Amino acid sequence: MADDLYTGIRFTIDGGHVETFTQMRPGFVESVWEEGDYVGWMDFAKGVYIMEQQDLDSDHKPIGDMVHYTFETVSGVLPAPEPGGGFSAKVVVIRGGEQWTETHDYRFGQEAINTIGGCDYRMIPVEVRYGGDIVSSVDYLRYLPELGITYIAGFESDGERTDYYYSSIEVVQ
């Protein structure tokens, strides 16, 4: 199914939201999230680490400023998720004319089986904390090793948590 990333893999979330993943170049996966009138585009290294993001209009044309993320790592390498592992990095964020540094702290849980639309997939839960000493937000992700992608299962911001439940996964034709 990983070869299907070249045409696209679409996830449907309860409530009708859709996220489509496409591999446009080796080592990077693009995601388009559609939720009502909101459309967001993201580019992920190794299917996990966000490198760029952009809000889009309903015709998928960019609106607002692109956000760029540069990970400062000792080895210069972003690790693949491993059960029970973790990774933390200072990240330079650039949006428009603004630049700041924040910490992205990745914690990989134990591998489990995740069922979406009646199909079972190996999954590594990923918790990403943003901000450093004072955590500004947390993303709860699910990494699917066979596909090399991470989808969002929920997030927490200002003490409130939102979870997403996925009803189907399909290849884009």
PDB file of C-alpha atoms in Angstrom:
ATOM      1  CA  MET A   1       0.000   0.000   0.000  1.00  0.00           C
ATOM      2  CA  ALA A   2       2.990   2.351   0.432  1.00  0.00           C
ATOM      3  CA  ASP A   3       3.257   2.542  -3.384  1.00  0.00           C
ATOM      4  CA  ASP A   4      -0.267   4.017  -3.327  1.00  0.00           C
ATOM      5  CA  LEU A   5       1.190   7.156  -1.745  1.00  0.00           C
ATOM      6  CA  TYR A   6       2.219   8.262  -5.235  1.00  0.00           C
ATOM      7  CA  THR A   7      -1.461   8.567  -6.278  1.00  0.00           C
ATOM      8  CA  GLY A   8      -2.651   9.386  -2.765  1.00  0.00           C
ATOM      9  CA  ILE A   9      -4.185   7.774   0.297  1.00  0.00           C
ATOM     10  CA  ARG A  10      -7.308   9.394   1.707  1.00  0.00           C
ATOM     11  CA  PHE A  11      -8.478   9.132   5.306  1.00  0.00           C
ATOM     12  CA  THR A  12     -12.060  10.042   6.202  1.00  0.00           C
ATOM     13  CA  ILE A  13     -12.699  11.283   9.716  1.00  0.00           C
ATOM     14  CA  ASP A  14     -16.055  10.927  11.455  1.00  0.00           C
ATOM     15  CA  GLY A  15     -17.872  14.167  10.758  1.00  0.00           C
ATOM     16  CA  GLY A  16     -16.813  14.236   7.101  1.00  0.00           C
ATOM     17  CA  HIS A  17     -13.327  15.747   7.354  1.00  0.00           C
ATOM     18  CA  VAL A  18     -10.778  14.319   4.940  1.00  0.00           C
ATOM     19  CA  GLU A  19      -6.977  14.067   4.982  1.00  0.00           C
ATOM     20  CA  THR A  20      -5.119  12.968   1.853  1.00  0.00           C
ATOM     21  CA  PHE A  21      -1.456  11.947   1.857  1.00  0.00           C
ATOM     22  CA  THR A  22       0.734  11.952  -1.273  1.00  0.00           C
ATOM     23  CA  GLN A  23       4.438  11.237  -1.718  1.00  0.00           C
ATOM     24  CA  MET A  24       5.775  13.869  -4.092  1.00  0.00           C
ATOM     25  CA  ARG A  25       9.497  13.130  -3.615  1.00  0.00           C
ATOM     26  CA  PRO A  26      11.586  10.548  -1.725  1.00  0.00           C
ATOM     27  CA  GLY A  27      11.510  10.966   2.054  1.00  0.00           C
ATOM     28  CA  PHE A  28       8.698  13.533   2.080  1.00  0.00           C
ATOM     29  CA  VAL A  29       4.925  13.171   2.282  1.00  0.00           C
ATOM     30  CA  GLU A  30       2.406  15.934   1.677  1.00  0.00           C
ATOM     31  CA  SER A  31      -0.905  16.127   3.499  1.00  0.00           C
ATOM     32  CA  VAL A  32      -4.037  18.065   2.567  1.00  0.00           C
ATOM     33  CA  TRP A  33      -6.572  18.405   5.415  1.00  0.00           C
ATOM     34  CA  GLU A  34     -10.099  19.457   4.455  1.00  0.00           C
ATOM     35  CA  GLU A  35     -12.516  20.401   7.210  1.00  0.00           C
ATOM     36  CA  GLY A  36     -15.561  22.359   6.020  1.00  0.00           C
ATOM     37  CA  ASP A  37     -14.255  25.571   4.437  1.00  0.00           C
ATOM     38  CA  TYR A  38     -10.786  25.107   5.939  1.00  0.00           C
ATOM     39  CA  VAL A  39      -8.049  23.509   3.818  1.00  0.00           C
ATOM     40  CA  GLY A  40      -4.508  23.071   5.121  1.00  0.00           C
ATOM     41  CA  TRP A  41      -1.391  21.731   3.396  1.00  0.00           C
ATOM     42  CA  MET A  42       1.647  20.275   5.188  1.00  0.00           C
ATOM     43  CA  ASP A  43       4.931  18.753   4.067  1.00  0.00           C
ATOM     44  CA  PHE A  44       6.390  16.065   6.345  1.00  0.00           C
ATOM     45  CA  ALA A  45       9.940  14.647   6.395  1.00  0.00           C
ATOM     46  CA  LYS A  46       9.839  10.888   6.972  1.00  0.00           C
ATOM     47  CA  GLY A  47       6.066  11.215   7.195  1.00  0.00           C
ATOM     48  CA  VAL A  48       6.405  12.609  10.742  1.00  0.00           C
ATOM     49  CA  TYR A  49       8.315  15.888  11.007  1.00  0.00           C
ATOM     50  CA  ILE A  50       6.484  18.956   9.723  1.00  0.00           C
ATOM     51  CA  MET A  51       8.719  21.001   7.430  1.00  0.00           C
ATOM     52  CA  GLU A  52       6.227  23.447   5.890  1.00  0.00           C
ATOM     53  CA  GLN A  53       2.570  24.321   6.230  1.00  0.00           C
ATOM     54  CA  GLN A  54       0.203  26.564   4.324  1.00  0.00           C
ATOM     55  CA  ASP A  55      -3.478  27.466   4.562  1.00  0.00           C
ATOM     56  CA  LEU A  56      -5.297  27.080   1.237  1.00  0.00           C
ATOM     57  CA  ASP A  57      -8.549  28.360  -0.191  1.00  0.00           C
ATOM     58  CA  SER A  58     -11.270  26.005  -1.433  1.00  0.00           C
ATOM     59  CA  ASP A  59      -9.507  25.840  -4.831  1.00  0.00           C
ATOM     60  CA  HIS A  60      -6.290  24.790  -3.037  1.00  0.00           C
ATOM     61  CA  LYS A  61      -4.543  28.092  -3.778  1.00  0.00           C
ATOM     62  CA  PRO A  62      -2.285  29.471  -0.999  1.00  0.00           C
ATOM     63  CA  ILE A  63      -3.645  32.101   1.376  1.00  0.00           C
ATOM     64  CA  GLY A  64      -1.635  33.806   4.092  1.00  0.00           C
ATOM     65  CA  ASP A  65       2.015  33.133   4.825  1.00  0.00           C
ATOM     66  CA  MET A  66       3.797  29.816   4.386  1.00  0.00           C
ATOM     67  CA  VAL A  67       5.298  28.523   7.647  1.00  0.00           C
ATOM     68  CA  HIS A  68       8.775  26.901   7.424  1.00  0.00           C
ATOM     69  CA  TYR A  69      10.319  24.660  10.105  1.00  0.00           C
ATOM     70  CA  THR A  70      14.048  23.944  10.314  1.00  0.00           C
ATOM     71  CA  PHE A  71      15.129  21.265  12.804  1.00  0.00           C
ATOM     72  CA  GLU A  72      18.466  21.896  14.511  1.00  0.00           C
ATOM     73  CA  THR A  73      19.892  18.438  15.241  1.00  0.00           C
ATOM     74  CA  VAL A  74      23.331  17.361  16.382  1.00  0.00           C
ATOM     75  CA  SER A  75      23.579  14.656  13.721  1.00  0.00           C
ATOM     76  CA  GLY A  76      21.597  16.512  11.053  1.00  0.00           C
ATOM     77  CA  VAL A  77      19.334  13.455  10.848  1.00  0.00           C
ATOM     78  CA  LEU A  78      15.686  13.139  11.826  1.00  0.00           C
ATOM     79  CA  PRO A  79      15.107   9.636  13.255  1.00  0.00           C
ATOM     80  CA  ALA A  80      12.429   7.251  12.081  1.00  0.00           C
ATOM     81  CA  PRO A  81       9.878   6.524  14.828  1.00  0.00           C
ATOM     82  CA  GLU A  82      10.842   3.527  16.956  1.00  0.00           C
ATOM     83  CA  PRO A  83       8.563   2.049  19.642  1.00  0.00           C
ATOM     84  CA  GLY A  84       9.453   3.466  23.050  1.00  0.00           C
ATOM     85  CA  GLY A  85      11.860   6.007  21.558  1.00  0.00           C
ATOM     86  CA  GLY A  86      11.906   9.753  21.408  1.00  0.00           C
ATOM     87  CA  PHE A  87      13.466  12.789  19.858  1.00  0.00           C
ATOM     88  CA  SER A  88      13.692  16.437  20.837  1.00  0.00           C
ATOM     89  CA  ALA A  89      14.978  19.344  18.786  1.00  0.00           C
ATOM     90  CA  LYS A  90      15.134  23.092  18.678  1.00  0.00           C
ATOM     91  CA  VAL A  91      13.163  24.191  15.642  1.00  0.00           C
ATOM     92  CA  VAL A  92      13.510  27.523  13.851  1.00  0.00           C
ATOM     93  CA  VAL A  93      10.078  28.649  12.664  1.00  0.00           C
ATOM     94  CA  ILE A  94       9.687  31.296   9.953  1.00  0.00           C
ATOM     95  CA  ARG A  95       6.317  32.800   9.051  1.00  0.00           C
ATOM     96  CA  GLY A  96       6.234  35.878   6.862  1.00  0.00           C
ATOM     97  CA  GLY A  97       8.758  38.323   8.322  1.00  0.00           C
ATOM     98  CA  GLU A  98       8.770  36.676  11.767  1.00  0.00           C
ATOM     99  CA  GLN A  99      11.235  34.097  13.067  1.00  0.00           C
ATOM    100  CA  TRP A 100      11.393  32.301  16.421  1.00  0.00           C
ATOM    101  CA  THR A 101      12.787  29.127  17.955  1.00  0.00           C
ATOM    102  CA  GLU A 102      10.720  26.544  19.786  1.00  0.00           C
ATOM    103  CA  THR A 103      11.216  23.007  21.054  1.00  0.00           C
ATOM    104  CA  HIS A 104       9.487  20.046  19.419  1.00  0.00           C
ATOM    105  CA  ASP A 105       9.560  17.029  21.734  1.00  0.00           C
ATOM    106  CA  TYR A 106       8.539  13.706  20.104  1.00  0.00           C
ATOM    107  CA  ARG A 107       7.718  10.653  22.223  1.00  0.00           C
ATOM    108  CA  PHE A 108       7.022   7.351  20.488  1.00  0.00           C
ATOM    109  CA  GLY A 109       4.782   4.859  22.301  1.00  0.00           C
ATOM    110  CA  GLN A 110       4.647   1.093  21.997  1.00  0.00           C
ATOM    111  CA  GLU A 111       3.542  -0.447  18.723  1.00  0.00           C
ATOM    112  CA  ALA A 112      -0.071  -1.602  18.609  1.00  0.00           C
ATOM    113  CA  ILE A 113      -2.693  -2.547  16.054  1.00  0.00           C
ATOM    114  CA  ASN A 114      -4.945   0.252  14.805  1.00  0.00           C
ATOM    115  CA  THR A 115      -8.172  -0.567  12.945  1.00  0.00           C
ATOM    116  CA  ILE A 116      -9.514   1.894  10.372  1.00  0.00           C
ATOM    117  CA  GLY A 117     -12.507   0.973   8.233  1.00  0.00           C
ATOM    118  CA  GLY A 118     -12.222  -2.698   9.124  1.00  0.00           C
ATOM    119  CA  CYS A 119      -8.520  -2.948   8.182  1.00  0.00           C
ATOM    120  CA  ASP A 120      -5.735  -3.477  10.717  1.00  0.00           C
ATOM    121  CA  TYR A 121      -2.493  -1.482  10.553  1.00  0.00           C
ATOM    122  CA  ARG A 122       0.625  -1.524  12.691  1.00  0.00           C
ATOM    123  CA  MET A 123       0.753   1.797  14.527  1.00  0.00           C
ATOM    124  CA  ILE A 124       3.156   3.680  16.785  1.00  0.00           C
ATOM    125  CA  PRO A 125       1.481   6.416  18.843  1.00  0.00           C
ATOM    126  CA  VAL A 126       3.382   9.709  18.747  1.00  0.00           C
ATOM    127  CA  GLU A 127       3.002  12.560  21.205  1.00  0.00           C
ATOM    128  CA  VAL A 128       4.495  15.878  20.104  1.00  0.00           C
ATOM    129  CA  ARG A 129       4.868  18.679  22.646  1.00  0.00           C
ATOM    130  CA  TYR A 130       5.568  22.154  21.306  1.00  0.00           C
ATOM    131  CA  GLY A 131       7.131  25.032  23.192  1.00  0.00           C
ATOM    132  CA  GLY A 132       9.819  23.817  25.604  1.00  0.00           C
ATOM    133  CA  ASP A 133       9.543  24.447  29.362  1.00  0.00           C
ATOM    134  CA  ILE A 134       6.066  25.876  28.915  1.00  0.00           C
ATOM    135  CA  VAL A 135       4.194  23.537  26.569  1.00  0.00           C
ATOM    136  CA  SER A 136       1.928  25.586  24.301  1.00  0.00           C
ATOM    137  CA  SER A 137       0.213  22.643  22.618  1.00  0.00           C
ATOM    138  CA  VAL A 138       0.347  18.868  22.159  1.00  0.00           C
ATOM    139  CA  ASP A 139      -0.420  16.811  19.053  1.00  0.00           C
ATOM    140  CA  TYR A 140      -1.430  13.161  19.364  1.00  0.00           C
ATOM    141  CA  LEU A 141      -0.409  11.359  16.178  1.00  0.00           C
ATOM    142  CA  ARG A 142      -0.492   7.812  14.823  1.00  0.00           C
ATOM    143  CA  TYR A 143       2.480   6.636  12.733  1.00  0.00           C
ATOM    144  CA  LEU A 144       1.735   3.782  10.311  1.00  0.00           C
ATOM    145  CA  PRO A 145       5.108   2.146   9.502  1.00  0.00           C
ATOM    146  CA  GLU A 146       3.856   0.268   6.417  1.00  0.00           C
ATOM    147  CA  LEU A 147       2.718   3.535   4.851  1.00  0.00           C
ATOM    148  CA  GLY A 148       5.389   5.829   6.295  1.00  0.00           C
ATOM    149  CA  ILE A 149       2.821   8.446   7.304  1.00  0.00           C
ATOM    150  CA  THR A 150       1.501  10.034  10.465  1.00  0.00           C
ATOM    151  CA  TYR A 151      -2.067  11.194  10.870  1.00  0.00           C
ATOM    152  CA  ILE A 152      -3.452  13.354  13.659  1.00  0.00           C
ATOM    153  CA  ALA A 153      -5.577  11.541  16.249  1.00  0.00           C
ATOM    154  CA  GLY A 154      -6.063  14.634  18.401  1.00  0.00           C
ATOM    155  CA  PHE A 155      -4.555  17.764  19.877  1.00  0.00           C
ATOM    156  CA  GLU A 156      -4.545  19.717  23.105  1.00  0.00           C
ATOM    157  CA  SER A 157      -4.344  23.476  23.402  1.00  0.00           C
ATOM    158  CA  ASP A 158      -5.121  25.750  26.362  1.00  0.00           C
ATOM    159  CA  GLY A 159      -6.076  22.702  28.424  1.00  0.00           C
ATOM    160  CA  GLU A 160      -8.759  21.529  25.987  1.00  0.00           C
ATOM    161  CA  ARG A 161      -8.386  18.308  24.009  1.00  0.00           C
ATOM    162  CA  THR A 162      -9.954  17.460  20.650  1.00  0.00           C
ATOM    163  CA  ASP A 163      -9.861  13.885  19.320  1.00  0.00           C
ATOM    164  CA  TYR A 164     -10.476  12.646  15.778  1.00  0.00           C
ATOM    165  CA  TYR A 165     -11.936   9.253  14.907  1.00  0.00           C
ATOM    166  CA  TYR A 166     -11.232   7.793  11.483  1.00  0.00           C
ATOM    167  CA  SER A 167     -13.895   5.826   9.623  1.00  0.00           C
ATOM    168  CA  SER A 168     -12.142   4.858   6.380  1.00  0.00           C
ATOM    169  CA  ILE A 169      -8.922   4.756   4.411  1.00  0.00           C
ATOM    170  CA  GLU A 170      -8.779   4.439   0.636  1.00  0.00           C
ATOM    171  CA  VAL A 171      -6.492   4.852  -2.342  1.00  0.00           C
ATOM    172  CA  VAL A 172      -7.138   7.966  -4.428  1.00  0.00           C
ATOM    173  CA  GLN A 173      -8.004   6.963  -7.988  1.00  0.00           C
TER     174      GLN A 173
END
